Amino acid sequence: MTDARDAEGDLRDPDALLRRAGVQGNPDRDQHFLVDDRVLDRLPEYALEAEFDLSHVLEIGPGTGALTDRLLAVADEVTVIERDRDLAAFLREEFADAIAAGRLTVVTGDALDVDLPDFSACISNLPYGVSSEITFRLLPRGKPTLLMFQKEFAERMAADVGTDDYGRLSVSAQHYADVEVVEPVPKEAFSPPPEVESAVVRTTPRAPNYEVEDEEFFLRFVKAVFTQRRKTLRNAIRNTGHISGLDDADAPVAAISEGKTELDPDVLSKRAGKIPPETFAALATVAAEYGLDGGENG
């Protein structure tokens, strides 16, 4: 079967794709198909205006291919990862020409488990239930992304220090990239409509303006401290050694308090939500130096 265009080469109609696939979204399976033509058409535009390298675009959760169709219009090559075997089979039939031309690859599997291709950018309407796990599989790859999230999640990703939304997600995401919310998306843009509002987030990879020796420990330390965001850093660090993995959670606090580090001791009286990422990096360095076996206190 050749590609089934909807009208003399026009982009495919998302509702027609749903009919051809014979499927309906299933909220219990985290399936909400993006069907608003205007939103679908704008997604590649956001990538083009940011000068994404579109030589090989990765799409996670393509569903019936409404976004896939638009990505093929701007990208040299597209790889999609679809966990639903029936939808993956439909995509192979619907986009047979693009596959035959070597421009589209359909991978059946879970995006958290399969090997990711060497993509140049990722543009996706992610399954919301695993959006965080997928995002933090993508960001370390250092490639630009344009991703659909729950609006609340999107705003926390992009939040500035000192704001109500600023937290572990903000620090962790912005460790890898500049993060911006480019468009809110209403529930009605999906079939079936989800219970939450959505938003499109664009990430542009860049190196942080600080250094960390152990990235895994840094991210774990940030996670730990934010579990007690209402407490001062002095208490949050001491109380969360079981999460951060510190062998002696009191030692780094003592070192800072006694002026043994370059950090101002007053930082310990602040709360996590008031601390910029570079200060977290400095805190994590001290925590590892004094609080892990083999460090200054080991």
Tab-separated table of N, CA and C in Angstrom, residues 62-130:
chain	number	residue	atom	x	y	z
A	62	PRO	N	3.909	8.187	18.517
A	62	PRO	CA	3.305	8.825	17.336
A	62	PRO	C	1.820	8.561	17.168
A	63	GLY	N	1.299	7.521	17.808
A	63	GLY	CA	-0.128	7.242	17.668
A	63	GLY	C	-0.475	6.874	16.244
A	64	THR	N	-1.368	7.657	15.634
A	64	THR	CA	-1.791	7.369	14.257
A	64	THR	C	-0.991	8.158	13.223
A	65	GLY	N	-0.027	8.957	13.667
A	65	GLY	CA	0.891	9.581	12.723
A	65	GLY	C	0.564	10.993	12.277
A	66	ALA	N	-0.326	11.682	12.967
A	66	ALA	CA	-0.654	13.056	12.556
A	66	ALA	C	0.566	13.971	12.640
A	67	LEU	N	1.316	13.860	13.730
A	67	LEU	CA	2.539	14.656	13.851
A	67	LEU	C	3.640	14.078	12.972
A	68	THR	N	3.708	12.776	12.864
A	68	THR	CA	4.701	12.131	12.008
A	68	THR	C	4.637	12.686	10.593
A	69	ASP	N	3.424	12.830	10.085
A	69	ASP	CA	3.214	13.349	8.736
A	69	ASP	C	3.823	14.737	8.571
A	70	ARG	N	3.639	15.566	9.582
A	70	ARG	CA	4.160	16.934	9.525
A	70	ARG	C	5.683	16.966	9.707
A	71	LEU	N	6.204	16.024	10.461
A	71	LEU	CA	7.652	15.952	10.618
A	71	LEU	C	8.321	15.502	9.326
A	72	LEU	N	7.686	14.590	8.617
A	72	LEU	CA	8.236	14.142	7.345
A	72	LEU	C	8.286	15.275	6.319
A	73	ALA	N	7.438	16.280	6.510
A	73	ALA	CA	7.411	17.412	5.584
A	73	ALA	C	8.605	18.344	5.776
A	74	VAL	N	9.277	18.256	6.947
A	74	VAL	CA	10.383	19.185	7.223
A	74	VAL	C	11.698	18.483	7.527
A	75	ALA	N	11.642	17.196	7.857
A	75	ALA	CA	12.845	16.472	8.271
A	75	ALA	C	13.361	15.590	7.139
A	76	ASP	N	14.669	15.330	7.167
A	76	ASP	CA	15.243	14.402	6.189
A	76	ASP	C	14.855	12.964	6.521
A	77	GLU	N	14.876	12.655	7.798
A	77	GLU	CA	14.590	11.295	8.254
A	77	GLU	C	13.868	11.363	9.591
A	78	VAL	N	12.937	10.449	9.811
A	78	VAL	CA	12.168	10.405	11.058
A	78	VAL	C	12.175	8.963	11.582
A	79	THR	N	12.406	8.824	12.877
A	79	THR	CA	12.226	7.542	13.558
A	79	THR	C	11.149	7.712	14.606
A	80	VAL	N	10.164	6.823	14.607
A	80	VAL	CA	9.100	6.874	15.614
A	80	VAL	C	9.172	5.620	16.471
A	81	ILE	N	8.858	5.797	17.747
A	81	ILE	CA	8.815	4.674	18.688
A	81	ILE	C	7.400	4.570	19.234
A	82	GLU	N	6.744	3.465	18.946
A	82	GLU	CA	5.346	3.267	19.334
A	82	GLU	C	5.215	1.943	20.081
A	83	ARG	N	4.701	2.007	21.310
A	83	ARG	CA	4.603	0.797	22.124
A	83	ARG	C	3.384	-0.057	21.776
A	84	ASP	N	2.351	0.550	21.156
A	84	ASP	CA	1.140	-0.177	20.785
A	84	ASP	C	1.389	-0.898	19.457
A	85	ARG	N	1.367	-2.225	19.486
A	85	ARG	CA	1.705	-2.999	18.287
A	85	ARG	C	0.729	-2.753	17.142
A	86	ASP	N	-0.553	-2.600	17.460
A	86	ASP	CA	-1.542	-2.355	16.412
A	86	ASP	C	-1.306	-1.001	15.745
A	87	LEU	N	-0.986	0.016	16.538
A	87	LEU	CA	-0.710	1.332	15.961
A	87	LEU	C	0.584	1.314	15.151
A	88	ALA	N	1.589	0.586	15.641
A	88	ALA	CA	2.839	0.478	14.889
A	88	ALA	C	2.579	-0.173	13.532
A	89	ALA	N	1.730	-1.199	13.510
A	89	ALA	CA	1.387	-1.858	12.243
A	89	ALA	C	0.642	-0.903	11.319
A	90	PHE	N	-0.257	-0.116	11.886
A	90	PHE	CA	-0.988	0.870	11.082
A	90	PHE	C	-0.033	1.892	10.468
A	91	LEU	N	0.929	2.361	11.263
A	91	LEU	CA	1.881	3.342	10.755
A	91	LEU	C	2.695	2.768	9.591
A	92	ARG	N	3.069	1.504	9.688
A	92	ARG	CA	3.852	0.890	8.609
A	92	ARG	C	3.040	0.804	7.323
A	93	GLU	N	1.741	0.631	7.456
A	93	GLU	CA	0.876	0.581	6.276
A	93	GLU	C	0.576	1.983	5.760
A	94	GLU	N	0.245	2.887	6.678
A	94	GLU	CA	-0.137	4.263	6.300
A	94	GLU	C	1.020	5.016	5.648
A	95	PHE	N	2.238	4.775	6.132
A	95	PHE	CA	3.402	5.519	5.645
A	95	PHE	C	4.358	4.607	4.861
A	96	ALA	N	3.774	3.683	4.099
A	96	ALA	CA	4.586	2.701	3.377
A	96	ALA	C	5.582	3.362	2.430
A	97	ASP	N	5.179	4.427	1.746
A	97	ASP	CA	6.075	5.098	0.800
A	97	ASP	C	7.283	5.700	1.509
A	98	ALA	N	7.049	6.377	2.636
A	98	ALA	CA	8.145	7.008	3.372
A	98	ALA	C	9.109	5.950	3.919
A	99	ILE	N	8.562	4.820	4.329
A	99	ILE	CA	9.416	3.731	4.815
A	99	ILE	C	10.239	3.161	3.671
A	100	ALA	N	9.597	2.936	2.528
A	100	ALA	CA	10.295	2.387	1.371
A	100	ALA	C	11.405	3.324	0.891
A	101	ALA	N	11.187	4.618	1.055
A	101	ALA	CA	12.179	5.605	0.636
A	101	ALA	C	13.303	5.778	1.645
A	102	GLY	N	13.211	5.076	2.777
A	102	GLY	CA	14.238	5.182	3.803
A	102	GLY	C	14.147	6.443	4.639
A	103	ARG	N	12.994	7.104	4.611
A	103	ARG	CA	12.824	8.358	5.347
A	103	ARG	C	12.117	8.148	6.684
A	104	LEU	N	11.494	7.014	6.873
A	104	LEU	CA	10.771	6.745	8.120
A	104	LEU	C	11.101	5.354	8.620
A	105	THR	N	11.398	5.275	9.911
A	105	THR	CA	11.594	3.996	10.589
A	105	THR	C	10.597	3.907	11.729
A	106	VAL	N	9.851	2.821	11.800
A	106	VAL	CA	8.882	2.595	12.875
A	106	VAL	C	9.442	1.532	13.807
A	107	VAL	N	9.664	1.914	15.058
A	107	VAL	CA	10.173	0.994	16.067
A	107	VAL	C	9.031	0.636	17.010
A	108	THR	N	8.773	-0.646	17.170
A	108	THR	CA	7.747	-1.100	18.113
A	108	THR	C	8.408	-1.375	19.456
A	109	GLY	N	7.966	-0.675	20.484
A	109	GLY	CA	8.540	-0.904	21.799
A	109	GLY	C	8.325	0.268	22.721
A	110	ASP	N	8.790	0.123	23.943
A	110	ASP	CA	8.670	1.143	24.975
A	110	ASP	C	9.880	2.067	24.895
A	111	ALA	N	9.629	3.364	24.828
A	111	ALA	CA	10.722	4.336	24.682
A	111	ALA	C	11.661	4.347	25.880
A	112	LEU	N	11.248	3.739	26.982
A	112	LEU	CA	12.129	3.660	28.144
A	112	LEU	C	13.075	2.470	28.061
A	113	ASP	N	12.792	1.547	27.134
A	113	ASP	CA	13.572	0.318	27.065
A	113	ASP	C	14.373	0.155	25.777
A	114	VAL	N	13.815	0.622	24.653
A	114	VAL	CA	14.476	0.371	23.369
A	114	VAL	C	15.723	1.243	23.224
A	115	ASP	N	16.632	0.820	22.367
A	115	ASP	CA	17.798	1.635	22.052
A	115	ASP	C	17.354	2.842	21.230
A	116	LEU	N	17.743	4.024	21.670
A	116	LEU	CA	17.387	5.222	20.929
A	116	LEU	C	18.343	5.398	19.749
A	117	PRO	N	17.838	5.879	18.610
A	117	PRO	CA	18.715	6.120	17.470
A	117	PRO	C	19.582	7.355	17.711
A	118	ASP	N	20.502	7.588	16.824
A	118	ASP	CA	21.360	8.771	16.910
A	118	ASP	C	20.611	9.950	16.291
A	119	PHE	N	19.619	10.451	17.014
A	119	PHE	CA	18.736	11.498	16.489
A	119	PHE	C	19.374	12.883	16.618
A	120	SER	N	18.885	13.810	15.799
A	120	SER	CA	19.376	15.194	15.854
A	120	SER	C	18.446	16.098	16.649
A	121	ALA	N	17.169	15.708	16.794
A	121	ALA	CA	16.190	16.458	17.574
A	121	ALA	C	15.035	15.520	17.889
A	122	CYS	N	14.331	15.804	18.968
A	122	CYS	CA	13.150	15.016	19.335
A	122	CYS	C	11.940	15.932	19.410
A	123	ILE	N	10.892	15.581	18.681
A	123	ILE	CA	9.635	16.335	18.682
A	123	ILE	C	8.516	15.337	18.943
A	124	SER	N	7.814	15.481	20.061
A	124	SER	CA	6.880	14.428	20.466
A	124	SER	C	5.746	14.955	21.326
A	125	ASN	N	4.607	14.289	21.215
A	125	ASN	CA	3.514	14.412	22.170
A	125	ASN	C	3.654	13.212	23.092
A	126	LEU	N	4.333	13.399	24.212
A	126	LEU	CA	4.711	12.287	25.068
A	126	LEU	C	3.526	11.702	25.832
A	127	PRO	N	3.562	10.391	26.117
A	127	PRO	CA	2.606	9.823	27.075
A	127	PRO	C	2.872	10.456	28.447
A	128	TYR	N	1.874	11.109	29.016
A	128	TYR	CA	2.115	11.908	30.219
A	128	TYR	C	2.542	11.071	31.410
A	129	GLY	N	2.096	9.825	31.476
A	129	GLY	CA	2.410	9.003	32.632
A	129	GLY	C	3.881	8.702	32.782
A	130	VAL	N	4.624	8.753	31.678
A	130	VAL	CA	6.066	8.460	31.728
A	130	VAL	C	6.880	9.628	31.163
